[in-house]
mmCIF file with all atom_site columns, C-alpha atoms in Angstrom:
data_model
loop_
_atom_site.group_PDB
_atom_site.id
_atom_site.type_symbol
_atom_site.label_atom_id
_atom_site.label_alt_id
_atom_site.label_comp_id
_atom_site.label_asym_id
_atom_site.label_entity_id
_atom_site.label_seq_id
_atom_site.pdbx_PDB_ins_code
_atom_site.Cartn_x
_atom_site.Cartn_y
_atom_site.Cartn_z
_atom_site.occupancy
_atom_site.B_iso_or_equiv
_atom_site.pdbx_formal_charge
_atom_site.auth_seq_id
_atom_site.auth_comp_id
_atom_site.auth_asym_id
_atom_site.auth_atom_id
_atom_site.pdbx_PDB_model_num
ATOM 1  C CA . MET S 1 1  ? 0.081   -0.128  -0.068  1.00 0.00 ? 1220 MET S CA 1
ATOM 2  C CA . LYS S 1 2  ? 1.340   3.663   -1.176  1.00 0.00 ? 1221 LYS S CA 1
ATOM 3  C CA . THR S 1 3  ? 0.341   6.806   0.888   1.00 0.00 ? 1222 THR S CA 1
ATOM 4  C CA . ILE S 1 4  ? 0.587   10.035  -1.067  1.00 0.00 ? 1223 ILE S CA 1
ATOM 5  C CA . ALA S 1 5  ? -0.209  13.267  0.429   1.00 0.00 ? 1224 ALA S CA 1
ATOM 6  C CA . LEU S 1 6  ? -2.460  15.329  -1.750  1.00 0.00 ? 1225 LEU S CA 1
ATOM 7  C CA . GLU S 1 7  ? -0.346  18.732  -0.545  1.00 0.00 ? 1226 GLU S CA 1
ATOM 8  C CA . GLN S 1 8  ? 2.872   17.456  -1.953  1.00 0.00 ? 1227 GLN S CA 1
ATOM 9  C CA . LYS S 1 9  ? 1.928   15.630  -5.042  1.00 0.00 ? 1228 LYS S CA 1
ATOM 10 C CA . ASP S 1 10 ? 1.012   17.003  -8.291  1.00 0.00 ? 1229 ASP S CA 1
ATOM 11 C CA . LEU S 1 11 ? -0.135  13.708  -10.019 1.00 0.00 ? 1230 LEU S CA 1
ATOM 12 C CA . THR S 1 12 ? -2.512  13.265  -12.832 1.00 0.00 ? 1231 THR S CA 1
ATOM 13 C CA . ILE S 1 13 ? -5.597  10.873  -12.644 1.00 0.00 ? 1232 ILE S CA 1
ATOM 14 C CA . GLN S 1 14 ? -3.322  8.442   -15.320 1.00 0.00 ? 1233 GLN S CA 1
ATOM 15 C CA . GLU S 1 15 ? -0.348  8.436   -13.025 1.00 0.00 ? 1234 GLU S CA 1
ATOM 16 C CA . LEU S 1 16 ? -2.419  7.571   -10.080 1.00 0.00 ? 1235 LEU S CA 1
ATOM 17 C CA . ILE S 1 17 ? -4.290  4.684   -11.819 1.00 0.00 ? 1236 ILE S CA 1
ATOM 18 C CA . ARG S 1 18 ? -1.012  3.332   -12.709 1.00 0.00 ? 1237 ARG S CA 1
ATOM 19 C CA . LEU S 1 19 ? 0.348   3.188   -9.358  1.00 0.00 ? 1238 LEU S CA 1
ATOM 20 C CA . ALA S 1 20 ? -2.931  1.473   -8.234  1.00 0.00 ? 1239 ALA S CA 1
ATOM 21 C CA . GLU S 1 21 ? -2.483  -1.477  -10.561 1.00 0.00 ? 1240 GLU S CA 1
ATOM 22 C CA . SER S 1 22 ? 0.245   -2.797  -8.520  1.00 0.00 ? 1241 SER S CA 1
ATOM 23 C CA . GLU S 1 23 ? -0.870  -1.646  -4.805  1.00 0.00 ? 1242 GLU S CA 1
ATOM 24 C CA . THR S 1 24 ? -3.590  0.187   -3.090  1.00 0.00 ? 1243 THR S CA 1
ATOM 25 C CA . VAL S 1 25 ? -2.807  3.774   -3.206  1.00 0.00 ? 1244 VAL S CA 1
ATOM 26 C CA . ILE S 1 26 ? -4.188  5.992   -0.256  1.00 0.00 ? 1245 ILE S CA 1
ATOM 27 C CA . LEU S 1 27 ? -4.489  9.841   -0.751  1.00 0.00 ? 1246 LEU S CA 1
ATOM 28 C CA . SER S 1 28 ? -4.036  11.481  2.307   1.00 0.00 ? 1247 SER S CA 1
ATOM 29 C CA . GLN S 1 29 ? -5.087  15.229  3.054   1.00 0.00 ? 1248 GLN S CA 1
ATOM 30 C CA . LYS S 1 30 ? -3.820  17.265  6.085   1.00 0.00 ? 1249 LYS S CA 1
ATOM 31 C CA . GLY S 1 31 ? -2.203  13.909  7.526   1.00 0.00 ? 1250 GLY S CA 1
ATOM 32 C CA . SER S 1 32 ? -5.166  11.765  7.341   1.00 0.00 ? 1251 SER S CA 1
ATOM 33 C CA . PRO S 1 33 ? -6.413  9.014   5.036   1.00 0.00 ? 1252 PRO S CA 1
ATOM 34 C CA . ALA S 1 34 ? -9.000  10.689  2.625   1.00 0.00 ? 1253 ALA S CA 1
ATOM 35 C CA . TYR S 1 35 ? -9.324  8.647   -0.634  1.00 0.00 ? 1254 TYR S CA 1
ATOM 36 C CA . ALA S 1 36 ? -8.459  5.058   -1.781  1.00 0.00 ? 1255 ALA S CA 1
ATOM 37 C CA . ILE S 1 37 ? -7.619  4.114   -5.342  1.00 0.00 ? 1256 ILE S CA 1
ATOM 38 C CA . LEU S 1 38 ? -7.474  0.195   -6.003  1.00 0.00 ? 1257 LEU S CA 1
ATOM 39 C CA . PRO S 1 39 ? -8.813  -1.925  -8.734  1.00 0.00 ? 1258 PRO S CA 1
ATOM 40 C CA . ILE S 1 40 ? -12.153 -3.262  -8.580  1.00 0.00 ? 1259 ILE S CA 1
ATOM 41 C CA . ASP S 1 41 ? -14.120 -6.121  -10.676 1.00 0.00 ? 1260 ASP S CA 1
ATOM 42 C CA . GLU S 1 42 ? -17.647 -7.022  -11.184 1.00 0.00 ? 1261 GLU S CA 1
ATOM 43 C CA . SER S 1 43 ? -18.526 -8.526  -7.765  1.00 0.00 ? 1262 SER S CA 1
ATOM 44 C CA . ASP S 1 44 ? -17.191 -5.205  -6.162  1.00 0.00 ? 1263 ASP S CA 1
ATOM 45 C CA . VAL S 1 45 ? -19.335 -2.891  -8.415  1.00 0.00 ? 1264 VAL S CA 1
ATOM 46 C CA . GLU S 1 46 ? -22.462 -5.412  -7.459  1.00 0.00 ? 1265 GLU S CA 1
ATOM 47 C CA . ALA S 1 47 ? -21.505 -5.232  -3.962  1.00 0.00 ? 1266 ALA S CA 1
ATOM 48 C CA . TRP S 1 48 ? -21.458 -1.199  -3.827  1.00 0.00 ? 1267 TRP S CA 1
ATOM 49 C CA . GLN S 1 49 ? -24.660 -1.047  -5.939  1.00 0.00 ? 1268 GLN S CA 1
ATOM 50 C CA . LEU S 1 50 ? -26.388 -3.156  -3.358  1.00 0.00 ? 1269 LEU S CA 1
ATOM 51 C CA . GLY S 1 51 ? -24.734 -1.603  -0.361  1.00 0.00 ? 1270 GLY S CA 1
ATOM 52 C CA . ASP S 1 52 ? -25.999 1.841   -1.573  1.00 0.00 ? 1271 ASP S CA 1
ATOM 53 C CA . ASN S 1 53 ? -29.578 0.463   -2.633  1.00 0.00 ? 1272 ASN S CA 1
ATOM 54 C CA . PRO S 1 54 ? -32.223 1.680   -0.133  1.00 0.00 ? 1273 PRO S CA 1
ATOM 55 C CA . ASP S 1 55 ? -34.819 -1.023  -0.974  1.00 0.00 ? 1274 ASP S CA 1
ATOM 56 C CA . PHE S 1 56 ? -32.214 -3.847  -0.468  1.00 0.00 ? 1275 PHE S CA 1
ATOM 57 C CA . LEU S 1 57 ? -30.964 -2.530  2.544   1.00 0.00 ? 1276 LEU S CA 1
ATOM 58 C CA . ALA S 1 58 ? -34.793 -2.371  3.768   1.00 0.00 ? 1277 ALA S CA 1
ATOM 59 C CA . LEU S 1 59 ? -34.985 -5.954  2.902   1.00 0.00 ? 1278 LEU S CA 1
ATOM 60 C CA . ILE S 1 60 ? -32.218 -6.856  5.001   1.00 0.00 ? 1279 ILE S CA 1
ATOM 61 C CA . GLU S 1 61 ? -33.437 -4.958  7.760   1.00 0.00 ? 1280 GLU S CA 1
ATOM 62 C CA . ARG S 1 62 ? -36.665 -6.888  7.262   1.00 0.00 ? 1281 ARG S CA 1
ATOM 63 C CA . SER S 1 63 ? -35.150 -10.042 7.230   1.00 0.00 ? 1282 SER S CA 1
ATOM 64 C CA . ARG S 1 64 ? -33.103 -9.467  10.270  1.00 0.00 ? 1283 ARG S CA 1
ATOM 65 C CA . ALA S 1 65 ? -36.159 -8.251  12.342  1.00 0.00 ? 1284 ALA S CA 1
ATOM 66 C CA . ARG S 1 66 ? -38.139 -11.352 11.076  1.00 0.00 ? 1285 ARG S CA 1
ATOM 67 C CA . HIS S 1 67 ? -34.940 -13.631 11.992  1.00 0.00 ? 1286 HIS S CA 1
ATOM 68 C CA . ASN S 1 68 ? -34.797 -11.958 15.764  1.00 0.00 ? 1287 ASN S CA 1
ATOM 69 C CA . GLN S 1 69 ? -38.793 -12.336 16.138  1.00 0.00 ? 1288 GLN S CA 1
ATOM 70 C CA . GLU S 1 70 ? -39.101 -15.775 14.982  1.00 0.00 ? 1289 GLU S CA 1
ATOM 71 C CA . GLY S 1 71 ? -35.673 -17.268 14.802  1.00 0.00 ? 1290 GLY S CA 1
ATOM 72 C CA . GLY S 1 72 ? -33.935 -19.232 12.119  1.00 0.00 ? 1291 GLY S CA 1
ATOM 73 C CA . ILE S 1 73 ? -33.559 -22.672 10.648  1.00 0.00 ? 1292 ILE S CA 1
ATOM 74 C CA . PRO S 1 74 ? -30.884 -24.801 11.818  1.00 0.00 ? 1293 PRO S CA 1
ATOM 75 C CA . LEU S 1 75 ? -28.432 -25.881 9.209   1.00 0.00 ? 1294 LEU S CA 1
ATOM 76 C CA . GLN S 1 76 ? -29.460 -29.502 9.780   1.00 0.00 ? 1295 GLN S CA 1
ATOM 77 C CA . GLU S 1 77 ? -33.012 -28.588 9.118   1.00 0.00 ? 1296 GLU S CA 1
ATOM 78 C CA . VAL S 1 78 ? -32.254 -27.180 5.901   1.00 0.00 ? 1297 VAL S CA 1
ATOM 79 C CA . ARG S 1 79 ? -30.027 -29.653 4.718   1.00 0.00 ? 1298 ARG S CA 1
ATOM 80 C CA . ARG S 1 80 ? -32.889 -32.577 5.569   1.00 0.00 ? 1299 ARG S CA 1
ATOM 81 C CA . ARG S 1 81 ? -35.307 -30.144 3.583   1.00 0.00 ? 1300 ARG S CA 1
ATOM 82 C CA . LEU S 1 82 ? -33.117 -30.198 0.641   1.00 0.00 ? 1301 LEU S CA 1
ATOM 83 C CA . GLY S 1 83 ? -32.356 -33.959 0.877   1.00 0.00 ? 1302 GLY S CA 1
ATOM 84 C CA . LEU S 1 84 ? -28.889 -33.239 1.266   1.00 0.00 ? 1303 LEU S CA 1
ATOM 85 C CA . THR S 1 85 ? -26.170 -35.462 3.622   1.00 0.00 ? 1304 THR S CA 1
ATOM 86 C CA . ALA S 1 86 ? -24.189 -33.940 6.308   1.00 0.00 ? 1305 ALA S CA 1
ATOM 87 C CA . SER S 1 87 ? -21.067 -33.887 3.906   1.00 0.00 ? 1306 SER S CA 1
ATOM 88 C CA . GLY S 1 88 ? -22.882 -31.608 1.210   1.00 0.00 ? 1307 GLY S CA 1
#
């Protein structure tokens, strides 16, 4: 991981991206980490989109509340319902 102080460097976006191809680049401002530049893939994009989706977050909250109220299903019961053996 490489840390670059924004106050001390005048790098272009292309230079920052080139640096981030080999390691995560942390950009600091006034001595504190402010931004990170790192490569991402499609699963990262999907995770960001879901984490920023109010409908999805509401679904997760409803699911958690239901689990807290009603409890869950033990793994052994899930396996039985799906006709799976303990080894998979």
